[in-house]
Short mmCIF file of C-alpha atoms in Angstrom, two decimals:
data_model
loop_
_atom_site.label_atom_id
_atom_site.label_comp_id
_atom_site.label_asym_id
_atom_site.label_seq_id
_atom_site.Cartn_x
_atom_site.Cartn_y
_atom_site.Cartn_z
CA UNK B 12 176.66 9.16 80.38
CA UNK B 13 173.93 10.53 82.46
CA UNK B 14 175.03 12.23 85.87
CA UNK B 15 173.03 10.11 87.96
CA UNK B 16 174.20 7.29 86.09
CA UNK B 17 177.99 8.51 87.09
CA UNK B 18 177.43 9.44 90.57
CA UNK B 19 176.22 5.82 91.35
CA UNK B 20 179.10 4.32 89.70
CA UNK B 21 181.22 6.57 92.20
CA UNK B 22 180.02 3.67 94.89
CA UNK B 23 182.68 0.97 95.96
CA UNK B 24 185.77 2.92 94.19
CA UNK B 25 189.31 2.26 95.56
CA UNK B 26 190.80 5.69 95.59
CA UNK B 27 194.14 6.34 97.16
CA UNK B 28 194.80 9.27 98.79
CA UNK B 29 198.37 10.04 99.90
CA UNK B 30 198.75 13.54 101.75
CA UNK B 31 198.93 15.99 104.66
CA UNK B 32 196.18 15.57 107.24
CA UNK B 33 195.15 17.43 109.19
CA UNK B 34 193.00 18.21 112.14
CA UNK B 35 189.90 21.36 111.49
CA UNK B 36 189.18 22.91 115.47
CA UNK B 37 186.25 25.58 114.95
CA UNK B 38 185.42 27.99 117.99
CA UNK B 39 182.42 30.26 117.40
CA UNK B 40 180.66 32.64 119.96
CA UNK B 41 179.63 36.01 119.79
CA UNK B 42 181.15 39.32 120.60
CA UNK B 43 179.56 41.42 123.38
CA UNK B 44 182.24 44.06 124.54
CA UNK B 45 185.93 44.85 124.06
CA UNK B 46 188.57 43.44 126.35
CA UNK B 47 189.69 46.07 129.42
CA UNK B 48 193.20 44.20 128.79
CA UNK B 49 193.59 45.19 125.25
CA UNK B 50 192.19 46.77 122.08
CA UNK B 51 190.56 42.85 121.10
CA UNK B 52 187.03 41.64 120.76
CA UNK B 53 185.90 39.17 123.69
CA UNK B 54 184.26 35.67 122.10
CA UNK B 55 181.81 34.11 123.96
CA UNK B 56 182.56 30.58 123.37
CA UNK B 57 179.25 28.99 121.92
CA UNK B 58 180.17 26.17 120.20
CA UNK B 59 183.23 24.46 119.09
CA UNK B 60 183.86 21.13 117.19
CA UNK B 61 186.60 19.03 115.20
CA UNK B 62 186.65 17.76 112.21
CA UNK B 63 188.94 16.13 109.79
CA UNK B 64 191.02 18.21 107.41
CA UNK B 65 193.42 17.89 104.17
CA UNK B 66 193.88 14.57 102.91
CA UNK B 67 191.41 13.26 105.58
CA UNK B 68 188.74 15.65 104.21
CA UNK B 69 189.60 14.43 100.75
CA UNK B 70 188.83 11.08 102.59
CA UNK B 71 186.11 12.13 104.28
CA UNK B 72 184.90 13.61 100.91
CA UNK B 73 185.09 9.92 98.66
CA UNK B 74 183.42 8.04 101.94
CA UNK B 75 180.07 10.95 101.30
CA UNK B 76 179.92 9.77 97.71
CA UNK B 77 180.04 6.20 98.22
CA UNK B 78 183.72 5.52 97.24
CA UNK B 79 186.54 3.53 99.91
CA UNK B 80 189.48 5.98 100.49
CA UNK B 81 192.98 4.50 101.65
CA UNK B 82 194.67 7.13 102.89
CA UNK B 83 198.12 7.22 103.77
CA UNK B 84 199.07 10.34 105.72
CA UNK B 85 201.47 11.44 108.87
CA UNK B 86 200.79 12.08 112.36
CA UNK B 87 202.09 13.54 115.59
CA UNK B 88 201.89 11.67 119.07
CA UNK B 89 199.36 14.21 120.84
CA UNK B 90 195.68 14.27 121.63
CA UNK B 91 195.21 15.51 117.84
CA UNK B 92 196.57 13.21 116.12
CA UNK B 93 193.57 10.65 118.77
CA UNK B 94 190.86 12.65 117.93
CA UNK B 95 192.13 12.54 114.12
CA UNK B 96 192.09 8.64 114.16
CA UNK B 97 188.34 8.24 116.56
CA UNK B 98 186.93 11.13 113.53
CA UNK B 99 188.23 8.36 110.76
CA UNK B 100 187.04 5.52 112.55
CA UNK B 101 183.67 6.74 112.98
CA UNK B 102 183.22 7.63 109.60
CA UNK B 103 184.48 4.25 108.75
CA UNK B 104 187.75 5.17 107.11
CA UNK B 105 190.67 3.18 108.14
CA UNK B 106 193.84 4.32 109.87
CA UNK B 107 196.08 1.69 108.81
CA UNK B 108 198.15 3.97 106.54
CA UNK B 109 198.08 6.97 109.19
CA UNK B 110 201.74 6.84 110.75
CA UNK B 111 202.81 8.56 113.77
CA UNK B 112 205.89 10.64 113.93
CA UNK B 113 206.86 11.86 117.61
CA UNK B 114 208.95 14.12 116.53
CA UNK B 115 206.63 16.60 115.24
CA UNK B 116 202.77 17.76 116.11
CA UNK B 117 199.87 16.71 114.61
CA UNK B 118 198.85 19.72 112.24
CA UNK B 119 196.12 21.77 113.99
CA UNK B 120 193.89 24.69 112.39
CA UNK B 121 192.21 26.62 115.27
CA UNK B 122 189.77 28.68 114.12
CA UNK B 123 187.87 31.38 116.27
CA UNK B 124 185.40 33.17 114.93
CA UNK B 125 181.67 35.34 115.57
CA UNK B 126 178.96 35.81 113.81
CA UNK B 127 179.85 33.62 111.02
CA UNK B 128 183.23 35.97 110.20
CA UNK B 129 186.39 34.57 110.74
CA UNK B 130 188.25 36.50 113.29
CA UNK B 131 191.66 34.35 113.44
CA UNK B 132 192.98 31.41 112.61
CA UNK B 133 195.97 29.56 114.89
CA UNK B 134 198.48 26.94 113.15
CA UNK B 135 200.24 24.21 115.04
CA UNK B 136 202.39 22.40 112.69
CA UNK B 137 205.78 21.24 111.26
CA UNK B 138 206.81 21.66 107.99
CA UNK B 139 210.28 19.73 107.75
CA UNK B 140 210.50 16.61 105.56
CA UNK B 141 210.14 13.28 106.92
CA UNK B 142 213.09 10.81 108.56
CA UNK B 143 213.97 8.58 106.11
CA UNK B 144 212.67 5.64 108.44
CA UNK B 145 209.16 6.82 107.78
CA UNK B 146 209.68 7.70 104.24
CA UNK B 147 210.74 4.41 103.19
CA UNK B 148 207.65 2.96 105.42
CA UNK B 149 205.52 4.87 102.97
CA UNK B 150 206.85 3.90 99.98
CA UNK B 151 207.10 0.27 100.92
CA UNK B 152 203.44 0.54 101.79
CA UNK B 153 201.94 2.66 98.33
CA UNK B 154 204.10 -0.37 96.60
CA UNK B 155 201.98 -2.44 98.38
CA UNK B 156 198.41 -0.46 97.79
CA UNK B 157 198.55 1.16 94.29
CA UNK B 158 198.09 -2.05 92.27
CA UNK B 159 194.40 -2.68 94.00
CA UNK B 160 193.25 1.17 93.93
CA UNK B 161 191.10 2.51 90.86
CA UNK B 162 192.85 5.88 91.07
CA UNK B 163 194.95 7.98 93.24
CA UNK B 164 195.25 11.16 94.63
CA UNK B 165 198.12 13.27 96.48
CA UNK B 166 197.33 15.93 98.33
CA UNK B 167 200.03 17.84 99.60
CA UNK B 168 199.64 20.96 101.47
CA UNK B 169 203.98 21.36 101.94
CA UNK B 170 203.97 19.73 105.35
CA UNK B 171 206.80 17.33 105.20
CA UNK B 172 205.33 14.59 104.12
CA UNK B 173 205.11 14.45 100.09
CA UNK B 174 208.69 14.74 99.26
CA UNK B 175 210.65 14.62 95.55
CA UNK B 176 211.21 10.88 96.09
CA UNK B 177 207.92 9.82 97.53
CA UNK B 178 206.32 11.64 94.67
CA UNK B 179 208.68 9.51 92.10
CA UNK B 180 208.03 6.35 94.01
CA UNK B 181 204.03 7.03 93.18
CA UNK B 182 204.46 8.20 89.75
CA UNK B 183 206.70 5.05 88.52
CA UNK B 184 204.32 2.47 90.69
CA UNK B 185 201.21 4.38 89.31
CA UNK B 186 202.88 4.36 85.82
CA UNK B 187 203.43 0.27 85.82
CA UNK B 188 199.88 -0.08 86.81
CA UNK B 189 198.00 2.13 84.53
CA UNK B 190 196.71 4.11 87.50
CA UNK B 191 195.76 8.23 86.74
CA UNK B 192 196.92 10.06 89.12
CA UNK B 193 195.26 13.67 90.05
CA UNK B 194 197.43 16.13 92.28
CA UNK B 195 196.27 18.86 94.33
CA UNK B 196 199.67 20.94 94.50
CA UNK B 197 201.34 23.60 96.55
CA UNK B 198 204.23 25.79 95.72
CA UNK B 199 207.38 23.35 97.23
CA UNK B 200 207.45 20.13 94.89
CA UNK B 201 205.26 22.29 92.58
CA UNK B 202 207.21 20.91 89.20
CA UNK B 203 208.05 17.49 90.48
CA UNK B 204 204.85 16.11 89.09
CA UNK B 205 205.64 15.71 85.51
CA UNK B 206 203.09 13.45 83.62
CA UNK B 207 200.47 13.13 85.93
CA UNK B 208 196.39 12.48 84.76
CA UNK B 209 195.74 15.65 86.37
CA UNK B 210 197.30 18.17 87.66
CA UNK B 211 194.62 21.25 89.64
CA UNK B 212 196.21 24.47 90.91
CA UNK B 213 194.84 27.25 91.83
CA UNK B 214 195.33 30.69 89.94
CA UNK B 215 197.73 32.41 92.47
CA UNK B 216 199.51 29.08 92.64
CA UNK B 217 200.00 29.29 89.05
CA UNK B 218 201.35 33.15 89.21
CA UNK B 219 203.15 32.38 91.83
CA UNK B 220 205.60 29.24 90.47
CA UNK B 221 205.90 31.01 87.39
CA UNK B 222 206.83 34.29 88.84
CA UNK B 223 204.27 36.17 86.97
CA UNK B 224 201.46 38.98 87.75
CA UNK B 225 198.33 37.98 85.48
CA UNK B 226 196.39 40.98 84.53
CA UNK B 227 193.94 39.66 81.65
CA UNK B 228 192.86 36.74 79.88
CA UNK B 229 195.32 36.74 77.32
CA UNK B 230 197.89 36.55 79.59
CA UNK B 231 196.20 33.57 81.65
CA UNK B 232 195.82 31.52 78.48
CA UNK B 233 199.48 31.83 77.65
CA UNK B 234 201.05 31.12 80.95
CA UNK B 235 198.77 28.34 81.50
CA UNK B 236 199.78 26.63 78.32
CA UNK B 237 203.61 27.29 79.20
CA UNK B 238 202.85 25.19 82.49
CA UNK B 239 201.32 22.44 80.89
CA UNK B 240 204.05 21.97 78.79
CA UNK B 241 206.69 22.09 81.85
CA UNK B 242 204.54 19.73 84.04
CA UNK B 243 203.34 17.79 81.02
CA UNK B 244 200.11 16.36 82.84
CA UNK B 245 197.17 15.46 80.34
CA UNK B 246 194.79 17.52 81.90
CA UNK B 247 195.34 20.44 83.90
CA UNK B 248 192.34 22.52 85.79
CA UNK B 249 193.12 25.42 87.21
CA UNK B 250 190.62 27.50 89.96
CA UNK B 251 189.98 30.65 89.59
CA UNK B 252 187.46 31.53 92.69
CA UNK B 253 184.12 33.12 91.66
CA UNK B 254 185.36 32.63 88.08
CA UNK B 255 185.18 28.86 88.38
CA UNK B 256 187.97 26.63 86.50
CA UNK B 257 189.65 26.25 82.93
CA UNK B 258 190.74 23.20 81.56
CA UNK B 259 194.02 22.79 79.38
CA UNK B 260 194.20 19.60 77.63
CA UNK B 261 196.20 17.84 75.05
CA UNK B 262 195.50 18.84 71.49
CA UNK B 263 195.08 22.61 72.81
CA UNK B 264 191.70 21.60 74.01
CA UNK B 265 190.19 24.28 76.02
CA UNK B 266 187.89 24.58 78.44
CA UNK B 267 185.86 26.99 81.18
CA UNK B 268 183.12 26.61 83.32
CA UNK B 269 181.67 29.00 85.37
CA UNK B 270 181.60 28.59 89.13
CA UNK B 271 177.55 27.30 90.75
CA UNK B 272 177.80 27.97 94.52
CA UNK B 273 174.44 29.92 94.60
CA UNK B 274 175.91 31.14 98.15
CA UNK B 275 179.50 31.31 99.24
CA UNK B 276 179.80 30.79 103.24
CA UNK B 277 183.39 28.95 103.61
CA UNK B 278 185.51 28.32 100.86
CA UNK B 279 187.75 25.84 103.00
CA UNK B 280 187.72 22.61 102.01
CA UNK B 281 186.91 22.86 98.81
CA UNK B 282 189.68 22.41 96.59
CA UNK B 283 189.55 18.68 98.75
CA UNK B 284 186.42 18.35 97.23
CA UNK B 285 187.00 19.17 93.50
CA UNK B 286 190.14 16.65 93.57
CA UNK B 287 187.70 13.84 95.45
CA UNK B 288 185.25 14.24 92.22
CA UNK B 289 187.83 14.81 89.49
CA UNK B 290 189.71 11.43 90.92
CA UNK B 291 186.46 8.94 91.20
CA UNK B 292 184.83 10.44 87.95
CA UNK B 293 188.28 9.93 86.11
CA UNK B 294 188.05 6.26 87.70
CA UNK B 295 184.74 5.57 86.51
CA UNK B 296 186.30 6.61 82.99
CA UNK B 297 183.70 10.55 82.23
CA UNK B 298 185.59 12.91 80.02
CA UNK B 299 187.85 15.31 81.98
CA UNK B 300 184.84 17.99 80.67
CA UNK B 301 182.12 16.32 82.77
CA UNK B 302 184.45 15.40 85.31
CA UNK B 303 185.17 19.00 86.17
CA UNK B 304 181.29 20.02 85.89
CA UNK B 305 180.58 18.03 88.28
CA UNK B 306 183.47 18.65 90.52
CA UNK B 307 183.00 21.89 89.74
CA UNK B 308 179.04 22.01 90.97
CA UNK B 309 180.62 19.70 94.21
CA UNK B 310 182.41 22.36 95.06
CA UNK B 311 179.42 25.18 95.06
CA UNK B 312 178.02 23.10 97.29
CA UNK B 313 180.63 22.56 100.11
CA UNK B 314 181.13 26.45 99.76
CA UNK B 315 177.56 27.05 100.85
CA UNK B 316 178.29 25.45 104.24
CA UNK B 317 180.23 26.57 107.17
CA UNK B 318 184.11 24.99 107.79
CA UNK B 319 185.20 21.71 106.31
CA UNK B 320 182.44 19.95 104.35
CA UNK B 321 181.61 16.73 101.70
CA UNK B 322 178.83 16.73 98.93
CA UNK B 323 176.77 14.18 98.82
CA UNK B 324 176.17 12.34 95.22
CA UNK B 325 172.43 13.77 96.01
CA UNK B 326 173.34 17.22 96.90
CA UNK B 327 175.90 17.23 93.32
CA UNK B 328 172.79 16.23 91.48
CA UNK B 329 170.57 19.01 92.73
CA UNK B 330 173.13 21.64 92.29
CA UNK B 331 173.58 20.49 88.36
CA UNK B 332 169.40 20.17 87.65
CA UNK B 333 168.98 23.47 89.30
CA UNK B 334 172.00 24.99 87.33
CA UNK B 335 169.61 23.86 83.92
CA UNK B 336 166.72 24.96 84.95
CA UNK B 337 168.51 28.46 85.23
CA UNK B 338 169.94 28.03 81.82
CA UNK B 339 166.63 27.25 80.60
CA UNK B 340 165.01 30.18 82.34
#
């Protein structure tokens, strides 16, 4: 199938996306002098914004390629988890499956940086499961959702909300429906997603549930293959930063392709972008090998710009015609 051809059939795609959200805060200035008051660099504030972060970047991420997100996700009661709802309503995702807890905050990443570095970044967040009033809220309400979705997606960045059960609940619904189910995992729940479509972790993820220290590519191959086997997910892509990604798949099919950001700014964000891609092109029924090009190339792009960012199906297109020109060259 021709990648043009696949990026329009991204367009009108049910995806649902079930995960920590988050709000993005970005303060950037400039530093001038060092503060009388302490050894620290003073920031002249200017410019600072919001945007959307975790699962609602994910979201954010299907609405830039055409594709309708439901996203079910957990809130505070504060002014974050407001500005979290106005950034999905002006981007015209809905916030019907956003539900507030008051007894924990919205989670807020401050960051503060000058001259395009990073200087610190400031958390404000809860990390303890969910009452089981809300949990059973959610899990009445994916019930409800995952029979009219094309493909689903959890996100869970080990805030509280994706617990052993709520995972189970979407696995068995998912299961009954013949939905494929990608997972962006963390280290808590890490092994609780046995038999998913695909599962992506990242390569210190992978040392770290397994309790290994991966020193060559011998040693990669053979404790990714012992993973698959434990998580038993047909595919299973794990990052590897400026190495790009390797695919394990049934019938010791193996993959790996090279990463194409061209320029690496901000790496945030864009793991929520690979699983975006991966999801709609598994929907729209590409080969897990194409699939992973393109979220691969996705990716590049995002890391080219500053903070939180989406590809557009334009921008992925680009990025893969310039990549074979260069093979060409």
């Amino acid at each position: 199938m021709e990648i043009r051809t696949i990026l329009k059939a991204f367009g009108g795609k049910r995806i649902l996306v079930i995960g920590d959200v988050m709000l993005d805060h970005y303060i950037w200035g400039q530093v001038e002098r060092i503060s009388p008051e302490a050894p620290v660099p003073v920031i002249e504030v200017k410019n600072e914004e919001f945007r959307l972060g975790g699962a609602a970047n994910v979201a954010l991420n299907l609405v830039a390629l055409g594709a309708i997100p439901l996203l079910i996700g957990i809130t505070g009661s504060d002014r974050s988890s407001e500005q979290i709802r106005d950034l999905l309503q002006y981007n015209g995702i809905g916030t019907e499956g956003l539900l507030p807890d008051p007894q924990r905050p919205t989670t807020l990443k401050t960051r503060i940086g000058a001259a395009s570095q990073q200087i610190v970044r400031l958390d404000h967040e809860s990390t303890i499961d969910l009452p089981d009033e809300l949990r059973d809220r959610i899990i009445g309400h994916l019930v409800e959702v995952i029979p009219d979705c094309d493909g689903i997606i959890l996100e869970d960045y080990n805030k509280g909300l994706i617990t052993p059960r709520i995972i189970a609940s979407v696995l068995k619904t998912a299961d009954e429906h013949n939905k494929k189910v990608a997972v962006d995992p963390k280290y808590k729940n890490f092994f609780a997603y046995t038999g998913v479509y695909i599962f992506k972790p990242n390569l210190l993820e992978l040392q770290k549930n397994l309790a290994i220290q991966i020193e060559n590519e011998d040693q990669f191959r053979d404790a990714a293959w012992n993973l698959k086997q434990r998580i038993k997910a047909e595919h299973m892509i794990i990052t590897r930063g400026n190495r790009g990604l390797s695919i394990f798949s049934d019938n010791d099919d193996y993959h790996s392709i090279p990463a194409f950001a061209k320029e690496v700014w901000d790496v945030s964000g864009a793991g929520d972008t690979m699983i975006s891609v991966l999801a709609l092109a598994s929907a729209c029924g590409c080969d897990i090998r194409t699939a992973a090009i393109l979220a691969n190339h996705a990716a590049g792009v995002v890391c080219s710009k500053h903070g939180t960012a989406s590809a557009t199906a334009a921008e992925i297109e680009a990025s893969y015609h310039d990549q074979q020109q260069d093979q060409i060259r």
